[in-house]
mmCIF file of C-alpha atoms and ligand atoms in Angstrom:
data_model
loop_
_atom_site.group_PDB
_atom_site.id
_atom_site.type_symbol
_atom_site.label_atom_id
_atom_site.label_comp_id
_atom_site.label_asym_id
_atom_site.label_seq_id
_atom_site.Cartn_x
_atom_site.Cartn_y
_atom_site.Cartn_z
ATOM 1 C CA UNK A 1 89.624 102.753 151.548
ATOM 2 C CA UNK A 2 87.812 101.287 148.561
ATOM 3 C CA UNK A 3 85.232 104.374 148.482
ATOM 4 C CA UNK A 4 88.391 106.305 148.213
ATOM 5 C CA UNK A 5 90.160 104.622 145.630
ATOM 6 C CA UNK A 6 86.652 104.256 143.826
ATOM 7 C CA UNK A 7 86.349 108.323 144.362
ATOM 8 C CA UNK A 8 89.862 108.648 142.852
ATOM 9 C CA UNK A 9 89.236 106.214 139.825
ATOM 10 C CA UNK A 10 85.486 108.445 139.065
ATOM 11 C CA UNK A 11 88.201 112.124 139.409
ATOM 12 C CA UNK A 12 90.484 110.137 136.768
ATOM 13 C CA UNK A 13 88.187 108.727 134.421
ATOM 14 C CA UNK A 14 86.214 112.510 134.510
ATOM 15 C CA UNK A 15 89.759 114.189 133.869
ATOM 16 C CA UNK A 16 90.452 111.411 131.090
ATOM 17 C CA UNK A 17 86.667 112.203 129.773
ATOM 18 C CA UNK A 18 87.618 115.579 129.135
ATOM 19 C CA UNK A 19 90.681 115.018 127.410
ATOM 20 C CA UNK A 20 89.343 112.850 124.978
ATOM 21 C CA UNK A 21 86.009 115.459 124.800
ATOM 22 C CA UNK A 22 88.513 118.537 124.430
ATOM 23 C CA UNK A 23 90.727 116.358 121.335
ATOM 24 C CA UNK A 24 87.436 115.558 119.471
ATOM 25 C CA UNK A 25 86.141 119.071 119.976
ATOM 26 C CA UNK A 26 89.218 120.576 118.265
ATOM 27 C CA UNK A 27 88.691 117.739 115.959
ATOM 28 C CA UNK A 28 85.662 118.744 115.047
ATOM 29 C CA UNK A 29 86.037 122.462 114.782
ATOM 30 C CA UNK A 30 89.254 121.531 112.810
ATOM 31 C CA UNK A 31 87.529 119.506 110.442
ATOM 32 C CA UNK A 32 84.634 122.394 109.840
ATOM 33 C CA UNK A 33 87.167 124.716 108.797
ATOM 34 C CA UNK A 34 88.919 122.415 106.901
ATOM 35 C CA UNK A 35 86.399 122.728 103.950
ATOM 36 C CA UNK A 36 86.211 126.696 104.376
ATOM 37 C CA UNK A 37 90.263 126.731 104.373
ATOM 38 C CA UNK A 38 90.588 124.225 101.356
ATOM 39 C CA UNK A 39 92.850 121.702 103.600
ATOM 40 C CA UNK A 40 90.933 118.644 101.814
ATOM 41 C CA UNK A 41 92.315 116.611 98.954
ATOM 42 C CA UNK A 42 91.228 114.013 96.787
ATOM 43 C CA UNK A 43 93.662 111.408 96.056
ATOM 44 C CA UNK A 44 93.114 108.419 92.987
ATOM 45 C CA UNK A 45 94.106 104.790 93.582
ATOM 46 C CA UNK A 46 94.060 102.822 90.207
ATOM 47 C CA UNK A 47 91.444 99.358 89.534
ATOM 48 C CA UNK A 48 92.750 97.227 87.178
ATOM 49 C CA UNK A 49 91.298 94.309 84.900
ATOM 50 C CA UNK A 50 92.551 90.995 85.825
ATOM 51 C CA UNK A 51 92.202 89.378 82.597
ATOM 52 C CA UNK A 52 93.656 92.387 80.531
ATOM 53 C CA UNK A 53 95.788 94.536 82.820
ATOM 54 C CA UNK A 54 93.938 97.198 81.762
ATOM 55 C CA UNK A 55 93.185 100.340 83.601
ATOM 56 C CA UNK A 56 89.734 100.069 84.370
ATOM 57 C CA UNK A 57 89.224 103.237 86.463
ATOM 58 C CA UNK A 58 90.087 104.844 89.999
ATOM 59 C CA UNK A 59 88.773 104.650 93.735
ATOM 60 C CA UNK A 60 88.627 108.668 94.878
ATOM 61 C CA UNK A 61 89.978 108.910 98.443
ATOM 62 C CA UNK A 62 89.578 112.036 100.700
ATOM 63 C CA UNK A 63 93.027 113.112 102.442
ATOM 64 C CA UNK A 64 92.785 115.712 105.009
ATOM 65 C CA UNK A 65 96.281 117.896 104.592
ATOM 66 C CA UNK A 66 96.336 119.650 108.640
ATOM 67 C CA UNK A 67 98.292 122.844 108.490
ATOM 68 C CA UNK A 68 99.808 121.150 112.357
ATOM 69 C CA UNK A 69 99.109 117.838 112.254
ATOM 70 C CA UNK A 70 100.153 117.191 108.443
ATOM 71 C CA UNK A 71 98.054 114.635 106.507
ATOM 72 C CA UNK A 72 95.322 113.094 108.402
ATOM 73 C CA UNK A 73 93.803 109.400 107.510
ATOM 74 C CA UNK A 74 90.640 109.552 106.542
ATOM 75 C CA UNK A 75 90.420 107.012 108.859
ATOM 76 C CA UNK A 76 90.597 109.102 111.655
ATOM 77 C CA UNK A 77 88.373 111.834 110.821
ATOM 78 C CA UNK A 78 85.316 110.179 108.602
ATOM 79 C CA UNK A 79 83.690 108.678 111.576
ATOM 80 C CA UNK A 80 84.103 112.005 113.216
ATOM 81 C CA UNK A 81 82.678 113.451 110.099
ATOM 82 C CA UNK A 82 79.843 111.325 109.999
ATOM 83 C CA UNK A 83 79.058 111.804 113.537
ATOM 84 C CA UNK A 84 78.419 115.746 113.078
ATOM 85 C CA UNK A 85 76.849 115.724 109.666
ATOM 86 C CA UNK A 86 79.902 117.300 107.888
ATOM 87 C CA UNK A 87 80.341 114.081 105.558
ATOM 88 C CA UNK A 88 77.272 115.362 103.635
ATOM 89 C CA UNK A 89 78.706 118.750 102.435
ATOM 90 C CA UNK A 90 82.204 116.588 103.015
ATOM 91 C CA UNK A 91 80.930 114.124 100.455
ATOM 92 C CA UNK A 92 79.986 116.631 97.918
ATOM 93 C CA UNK A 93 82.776 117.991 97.884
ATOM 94 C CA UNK A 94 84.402 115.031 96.888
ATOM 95 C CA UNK A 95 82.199 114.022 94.540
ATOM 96 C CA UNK A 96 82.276 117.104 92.644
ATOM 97 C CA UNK A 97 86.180 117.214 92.324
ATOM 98 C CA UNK A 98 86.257 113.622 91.598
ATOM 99 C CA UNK A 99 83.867 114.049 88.179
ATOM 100 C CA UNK A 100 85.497 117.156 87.284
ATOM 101 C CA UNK A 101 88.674 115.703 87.943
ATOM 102 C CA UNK A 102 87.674 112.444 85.600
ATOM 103 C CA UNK A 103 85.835 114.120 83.427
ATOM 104 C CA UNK A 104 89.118 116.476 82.628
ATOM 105 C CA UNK A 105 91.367 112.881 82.037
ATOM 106 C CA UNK A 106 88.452 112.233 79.661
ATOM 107 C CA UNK A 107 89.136 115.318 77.705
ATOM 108 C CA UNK A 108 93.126 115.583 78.133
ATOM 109 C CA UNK A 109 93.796 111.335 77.149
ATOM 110 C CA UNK A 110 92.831 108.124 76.022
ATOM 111 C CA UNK A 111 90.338 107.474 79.099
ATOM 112 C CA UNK A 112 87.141 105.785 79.443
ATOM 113 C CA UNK A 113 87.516 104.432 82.628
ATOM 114 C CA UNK A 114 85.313 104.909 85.611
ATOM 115 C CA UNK A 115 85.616 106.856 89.074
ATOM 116 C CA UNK A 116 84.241 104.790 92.099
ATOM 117 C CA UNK A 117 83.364 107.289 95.125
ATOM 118 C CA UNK A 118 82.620 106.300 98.720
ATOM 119 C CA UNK A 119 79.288 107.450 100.472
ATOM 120 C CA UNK A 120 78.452 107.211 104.080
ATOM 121 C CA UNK A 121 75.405 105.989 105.312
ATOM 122 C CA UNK A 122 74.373 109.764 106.460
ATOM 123 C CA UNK A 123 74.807 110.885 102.990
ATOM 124 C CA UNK A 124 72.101 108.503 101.702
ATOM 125 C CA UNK A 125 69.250 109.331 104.455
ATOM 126 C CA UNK A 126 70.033 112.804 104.961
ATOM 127 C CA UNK A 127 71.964 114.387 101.681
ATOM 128 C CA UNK A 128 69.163 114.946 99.092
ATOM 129 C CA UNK A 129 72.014 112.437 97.548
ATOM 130 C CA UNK A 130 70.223 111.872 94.066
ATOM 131 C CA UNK A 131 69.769 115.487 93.316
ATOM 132 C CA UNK A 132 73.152 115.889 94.629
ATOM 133 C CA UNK A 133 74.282 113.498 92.051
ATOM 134 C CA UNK A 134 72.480 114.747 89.394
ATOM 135 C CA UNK A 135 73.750 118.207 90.075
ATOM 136 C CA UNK A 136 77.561 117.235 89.903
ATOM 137 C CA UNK A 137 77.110 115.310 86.776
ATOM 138 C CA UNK A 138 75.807 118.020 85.254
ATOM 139 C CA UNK A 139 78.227 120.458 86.288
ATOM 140 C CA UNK A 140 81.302 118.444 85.703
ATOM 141 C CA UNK A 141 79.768 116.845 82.448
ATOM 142 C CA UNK A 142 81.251 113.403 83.468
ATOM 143 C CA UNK A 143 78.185 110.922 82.365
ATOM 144 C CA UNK A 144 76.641 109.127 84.929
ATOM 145 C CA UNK A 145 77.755 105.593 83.244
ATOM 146 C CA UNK A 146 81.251 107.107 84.188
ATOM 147 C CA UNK A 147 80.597 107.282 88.079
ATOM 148 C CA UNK A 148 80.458 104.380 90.595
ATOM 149 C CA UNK A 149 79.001 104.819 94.170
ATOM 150 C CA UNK A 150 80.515 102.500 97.059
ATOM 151 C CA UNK A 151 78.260 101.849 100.255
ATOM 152 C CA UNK A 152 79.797 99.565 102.648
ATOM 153 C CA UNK A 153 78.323 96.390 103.084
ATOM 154 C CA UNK A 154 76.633 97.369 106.896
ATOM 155 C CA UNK A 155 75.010 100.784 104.807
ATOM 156 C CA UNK A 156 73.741 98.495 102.058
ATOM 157 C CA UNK A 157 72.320 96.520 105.032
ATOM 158 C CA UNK A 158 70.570 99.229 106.647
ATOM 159 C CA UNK A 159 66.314 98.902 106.065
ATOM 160 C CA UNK A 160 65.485 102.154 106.381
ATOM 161 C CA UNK A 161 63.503 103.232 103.448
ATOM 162 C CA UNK A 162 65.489 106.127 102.664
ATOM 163 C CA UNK A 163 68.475 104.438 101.373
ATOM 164 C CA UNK A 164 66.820 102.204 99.389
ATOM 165 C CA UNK A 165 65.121 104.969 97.973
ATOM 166 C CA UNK A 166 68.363 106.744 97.060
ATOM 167 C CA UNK A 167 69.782 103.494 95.906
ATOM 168 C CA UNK A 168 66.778 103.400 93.670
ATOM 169 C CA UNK A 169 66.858 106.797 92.508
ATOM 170 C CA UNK A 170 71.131 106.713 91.557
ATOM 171 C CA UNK A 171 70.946 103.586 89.754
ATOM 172 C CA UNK A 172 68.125 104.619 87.525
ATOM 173 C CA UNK A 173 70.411 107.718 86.585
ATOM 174 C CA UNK A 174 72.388 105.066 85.349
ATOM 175 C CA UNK A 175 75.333 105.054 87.888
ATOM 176 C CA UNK A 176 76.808 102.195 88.847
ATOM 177 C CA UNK A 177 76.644 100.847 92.660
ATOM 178 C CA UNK A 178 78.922 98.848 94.327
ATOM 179 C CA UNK A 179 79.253 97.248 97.718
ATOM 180 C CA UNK A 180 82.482 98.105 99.523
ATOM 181 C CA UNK A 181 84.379 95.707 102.434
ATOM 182 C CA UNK A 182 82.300 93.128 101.387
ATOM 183 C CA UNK A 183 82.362 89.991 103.919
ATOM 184 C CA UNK A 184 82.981 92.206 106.725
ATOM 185 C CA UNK A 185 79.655 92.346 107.790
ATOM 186 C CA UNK A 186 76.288 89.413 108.208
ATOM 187 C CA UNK A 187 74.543 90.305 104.494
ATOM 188 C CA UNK A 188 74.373 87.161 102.402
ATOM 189 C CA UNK A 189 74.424 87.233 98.701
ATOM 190 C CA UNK A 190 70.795 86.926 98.454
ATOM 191 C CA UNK A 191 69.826 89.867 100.187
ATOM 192 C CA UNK A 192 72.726 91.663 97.975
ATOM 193 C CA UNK A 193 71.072 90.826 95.134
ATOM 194 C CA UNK A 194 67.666 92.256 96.381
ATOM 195 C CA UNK A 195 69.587 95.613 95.616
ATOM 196 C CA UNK A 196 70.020 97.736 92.286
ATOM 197 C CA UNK A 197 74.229 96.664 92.908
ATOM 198 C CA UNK A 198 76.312 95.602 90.236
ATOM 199 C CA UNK A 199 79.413 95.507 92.091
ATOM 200 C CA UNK A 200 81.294 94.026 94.623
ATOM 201 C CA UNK A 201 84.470 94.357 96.077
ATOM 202 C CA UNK A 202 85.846 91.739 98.324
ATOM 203 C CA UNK A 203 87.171 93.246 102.127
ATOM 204 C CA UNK A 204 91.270 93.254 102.091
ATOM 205 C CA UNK A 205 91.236 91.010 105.104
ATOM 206 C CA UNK A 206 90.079 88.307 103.031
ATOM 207 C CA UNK A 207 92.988 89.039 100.273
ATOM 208 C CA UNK A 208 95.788 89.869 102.219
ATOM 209 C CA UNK A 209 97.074 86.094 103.400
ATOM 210 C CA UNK A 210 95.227 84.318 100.767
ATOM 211 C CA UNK A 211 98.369 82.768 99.273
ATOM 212 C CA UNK A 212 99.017 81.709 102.238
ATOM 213 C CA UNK A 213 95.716 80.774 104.241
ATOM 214 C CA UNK A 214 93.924 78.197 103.274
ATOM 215 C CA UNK A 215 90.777 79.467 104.956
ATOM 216 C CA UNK A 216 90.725 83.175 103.172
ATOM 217 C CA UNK A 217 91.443 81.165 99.796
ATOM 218 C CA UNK A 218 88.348 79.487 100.234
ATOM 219 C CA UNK A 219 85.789 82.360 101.102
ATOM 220 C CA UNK A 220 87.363 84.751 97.855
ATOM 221 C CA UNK A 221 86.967 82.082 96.039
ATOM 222 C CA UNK A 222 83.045 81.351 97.279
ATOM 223 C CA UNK A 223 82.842 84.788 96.966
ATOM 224 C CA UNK A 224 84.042 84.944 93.278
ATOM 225 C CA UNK A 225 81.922 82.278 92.164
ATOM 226 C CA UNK A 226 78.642 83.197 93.487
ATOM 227 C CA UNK A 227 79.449 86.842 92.708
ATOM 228 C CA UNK A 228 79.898 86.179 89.211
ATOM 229 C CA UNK A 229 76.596 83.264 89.231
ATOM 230 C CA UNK A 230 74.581 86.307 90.459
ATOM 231 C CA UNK A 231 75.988 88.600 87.397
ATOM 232 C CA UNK A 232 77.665 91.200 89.448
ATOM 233 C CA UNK A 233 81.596 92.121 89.234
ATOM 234 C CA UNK A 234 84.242 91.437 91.436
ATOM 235 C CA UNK A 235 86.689 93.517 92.255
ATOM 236 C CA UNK A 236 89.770 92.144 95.171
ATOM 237 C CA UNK A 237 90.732 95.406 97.498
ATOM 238 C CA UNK A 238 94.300 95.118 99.052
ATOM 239 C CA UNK A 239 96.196 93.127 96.003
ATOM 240 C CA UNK A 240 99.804 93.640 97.073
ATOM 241 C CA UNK A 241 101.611 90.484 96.077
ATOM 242 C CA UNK A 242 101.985 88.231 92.561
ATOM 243 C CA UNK A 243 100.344 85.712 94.172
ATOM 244 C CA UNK A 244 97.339 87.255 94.835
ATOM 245 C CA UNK A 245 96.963 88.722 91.681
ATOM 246 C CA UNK A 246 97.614 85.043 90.201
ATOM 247 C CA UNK A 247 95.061 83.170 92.537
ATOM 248 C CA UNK A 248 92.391 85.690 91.960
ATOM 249 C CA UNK A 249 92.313 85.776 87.889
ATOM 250 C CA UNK A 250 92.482 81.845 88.202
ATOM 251 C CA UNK A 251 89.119 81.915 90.338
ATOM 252 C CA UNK A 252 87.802 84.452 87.531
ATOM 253 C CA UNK A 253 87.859 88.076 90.099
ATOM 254 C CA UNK A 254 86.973 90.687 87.191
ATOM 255 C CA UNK A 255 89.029 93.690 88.777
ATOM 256 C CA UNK A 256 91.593 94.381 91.404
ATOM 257 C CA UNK A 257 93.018 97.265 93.518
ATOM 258 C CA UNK A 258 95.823 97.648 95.265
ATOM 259 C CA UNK A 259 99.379 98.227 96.188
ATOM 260 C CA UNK A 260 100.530 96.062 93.704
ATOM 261 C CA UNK A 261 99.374 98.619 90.906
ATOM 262 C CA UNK A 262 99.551 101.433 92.773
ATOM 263 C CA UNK A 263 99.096 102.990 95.763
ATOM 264 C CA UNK A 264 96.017 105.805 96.535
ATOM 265 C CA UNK A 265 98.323 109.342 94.481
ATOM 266 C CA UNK A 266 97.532 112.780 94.711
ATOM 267 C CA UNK A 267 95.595 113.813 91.709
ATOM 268 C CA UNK A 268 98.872 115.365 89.377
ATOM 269 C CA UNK A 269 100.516 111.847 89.780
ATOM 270 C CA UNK A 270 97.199 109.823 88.736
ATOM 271 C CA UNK A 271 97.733 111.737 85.625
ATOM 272 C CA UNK A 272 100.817 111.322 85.124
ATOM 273 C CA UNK A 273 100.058 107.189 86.027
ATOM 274 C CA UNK A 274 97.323 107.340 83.092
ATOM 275 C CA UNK A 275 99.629 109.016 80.899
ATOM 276 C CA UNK A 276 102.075 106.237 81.268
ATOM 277 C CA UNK A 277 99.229 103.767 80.742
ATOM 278 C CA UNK A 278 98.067 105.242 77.320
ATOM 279 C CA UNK A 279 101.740 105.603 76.377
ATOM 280 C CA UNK A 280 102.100 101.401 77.045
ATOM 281 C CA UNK A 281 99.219 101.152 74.586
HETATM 282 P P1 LIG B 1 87.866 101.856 101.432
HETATM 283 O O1 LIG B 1 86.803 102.567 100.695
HETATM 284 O O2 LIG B 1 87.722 100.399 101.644
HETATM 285 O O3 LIG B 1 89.216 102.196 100.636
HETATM 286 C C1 LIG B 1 90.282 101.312 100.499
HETATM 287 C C2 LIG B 1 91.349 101.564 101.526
HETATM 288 O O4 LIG B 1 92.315 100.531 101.433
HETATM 289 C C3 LIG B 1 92.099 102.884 101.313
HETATM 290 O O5 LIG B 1 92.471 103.411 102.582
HETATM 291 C C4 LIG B 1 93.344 102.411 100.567
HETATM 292 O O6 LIG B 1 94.437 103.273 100.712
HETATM 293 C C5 LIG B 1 93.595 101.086 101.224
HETATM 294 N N1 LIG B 1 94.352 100.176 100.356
HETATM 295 C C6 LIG B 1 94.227 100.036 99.019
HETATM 296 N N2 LIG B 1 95.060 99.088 98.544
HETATM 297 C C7 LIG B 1 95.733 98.622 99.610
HETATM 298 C C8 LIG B 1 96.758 97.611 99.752
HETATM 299 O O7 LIG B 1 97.201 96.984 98.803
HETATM 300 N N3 LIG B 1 97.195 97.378 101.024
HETATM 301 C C9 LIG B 1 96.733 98.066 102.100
HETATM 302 N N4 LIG B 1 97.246 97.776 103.305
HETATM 303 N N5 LIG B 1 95.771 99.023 101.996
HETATM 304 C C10 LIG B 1 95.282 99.298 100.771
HETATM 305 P P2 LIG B 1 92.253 104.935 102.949
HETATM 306 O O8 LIG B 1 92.511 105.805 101.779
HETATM 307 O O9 LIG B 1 93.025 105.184 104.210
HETATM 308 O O10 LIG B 1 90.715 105.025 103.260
HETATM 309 C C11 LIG B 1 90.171 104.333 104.346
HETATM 310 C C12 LIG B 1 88.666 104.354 104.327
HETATM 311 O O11 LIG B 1 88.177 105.683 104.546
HETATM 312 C C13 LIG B 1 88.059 103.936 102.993
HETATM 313 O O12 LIG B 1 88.085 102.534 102.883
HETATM 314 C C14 LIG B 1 86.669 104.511 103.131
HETATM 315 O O13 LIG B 1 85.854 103.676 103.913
HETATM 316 C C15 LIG B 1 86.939 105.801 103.899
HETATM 317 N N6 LIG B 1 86.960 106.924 102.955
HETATM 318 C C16 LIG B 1 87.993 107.422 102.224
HETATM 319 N N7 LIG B 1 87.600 108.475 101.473
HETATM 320 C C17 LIG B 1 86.266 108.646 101.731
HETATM 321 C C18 LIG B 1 85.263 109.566 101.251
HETATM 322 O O14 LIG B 1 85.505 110.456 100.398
HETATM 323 N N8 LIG B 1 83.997 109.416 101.773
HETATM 324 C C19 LIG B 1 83.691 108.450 102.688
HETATM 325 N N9 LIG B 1 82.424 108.369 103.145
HETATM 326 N N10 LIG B 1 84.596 107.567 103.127
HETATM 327 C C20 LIG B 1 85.863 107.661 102.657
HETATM 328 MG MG1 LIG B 2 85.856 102.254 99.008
HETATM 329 MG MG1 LIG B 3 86.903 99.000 100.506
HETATM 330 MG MG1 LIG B 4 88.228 97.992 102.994
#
């Protein structure tokens, strides 16, 4: 009896196996003609200075808009993205309507601020990513002092050669680098520092129950003050409440980013978010 129910559990797991094979196939094959089919968008979440309240710039966030399925989290399909190399053409794409998106607010209002784009891991060994770069700027005419890159803390963390390289390579172009989810992985400061980052952006784990958490309080505030000791600006992800907002620009966090100000937008209403900003003087 148990070699039966063990041959029934291997037919069910097999069956299950293919399920989950056959979703992430269509997936996949979804998401390559996704770019062909123009189904991607690029949506802007404001950054704001603490001390100010000034608009200091925008995170760029890929949406996936399924003709089916509606819009898909970019969540659920980066990993899958990354997985089969389509977050390198993926990524450019983003990057190249994100400067000519900025660089077009530039022109049209009252804007200085900065665009911060995310890159994957892949896109740093495998993407040619400073010529990439270089290409984009150029095209778009955004300068490069206008354009952040965010790795995540575990890519910043990653020896190979290659993405130091490329790390190398952007920053001397002069754009700025930031580390994204910080805390959520084992770098320390130190190491951080080893790198050409200028930037650092506190995980929204940390933020989200530090007005009420005694625990998170302390590590953004570590965090803060050995950020700022080592020169490099803080930004707080996931700032929803007054309280955050309060308890951060007490501990000194330069920037922050969240619901609070405003939630990720498709591109028409981050323009119509900056007009209102310029109009507030
Ligand atoms: P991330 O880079 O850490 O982006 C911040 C995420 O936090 C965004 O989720 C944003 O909508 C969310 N968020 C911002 N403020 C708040 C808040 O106050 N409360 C809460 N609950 N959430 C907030 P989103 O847009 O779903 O993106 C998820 C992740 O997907 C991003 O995390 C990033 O890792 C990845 N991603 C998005 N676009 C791209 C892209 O173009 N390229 C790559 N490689 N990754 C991307
Ligand atoms: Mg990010
Ligand atoms: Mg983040
Ligand atoms: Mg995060």
């Amino acid at each position: 009896r148990a070699k039966n129910r063990g041959k029934n559990t291997f037919q069910f797991y097999t069956a299950d196996m293919n399920a989950s094979a056959m979703a992430r196939l269509k997936l996949e094959y979804g998401l390559h003609r996704a770019l062909t089919r123009d189904e991607f968008q690029v949506w802007y979440q404001p950054k704001v200075d603490l001390a100010s309240g000034r608009l200091e710039g925008m995170e760029a966030l890929v949406r996936w808009q399924h003709p089916e399925m509606g819009l898909v989290s970019p969540v659920d399909f980066i990993p899958v993205a990354e997985e089969c190399a389509l977050i390198v053409p993926l990524g450019a794409w983003v990057l190249s309507e994100a400067c000519r998106f900025t660089r077009q607010l530039q022109a049209d209002y009252d804007f200085s601020g900065r665009v911060a784009v995310n890159l994957s891991g892949r896109q740093l060994k495998f993407g040619n990513i400073v010529d990439t770069v270089q290409q984009i700027l150029q095209d778009s005419g955004l300068p490069a002092s206008c354009l952040e890159l965010e790795i995540t803390e575990s890519t910043a963390m990653d020896s190979d050669q290659e993405v130091g390289r490329a790390l190398e390579g952007l920053r001397s172009m002069g754009v700025t680098l930031a580390i994204d989810d910080f805390g959520t992985g084992y770098s320390s400061l130190a190491y951080l520092k080893s790198l050409p980052v200028q930037v650092l952006k506190i995980d929204r784990s940390f933020i989200a129950d530090l007005h009420q958490d005694k625990d998170d309080a302390a590590i953004a505030s570590a965090v803060i003050s050995m950020g700022r000791s080592l020169g490099l600006s803080i930004v707080a992800e996931g700032v929803e409440l007054p309280a955050h907002r309060d308890f951060l620009r007490a501990q000194g966090c330069h920037m922050a980013q969240g619901y609070l100000y405003g939630k990720p937008m498709p591109a028409e209403a981050f323009r119509r978010y900056v007009q209102t900003f310029e109009a507030q003087g």
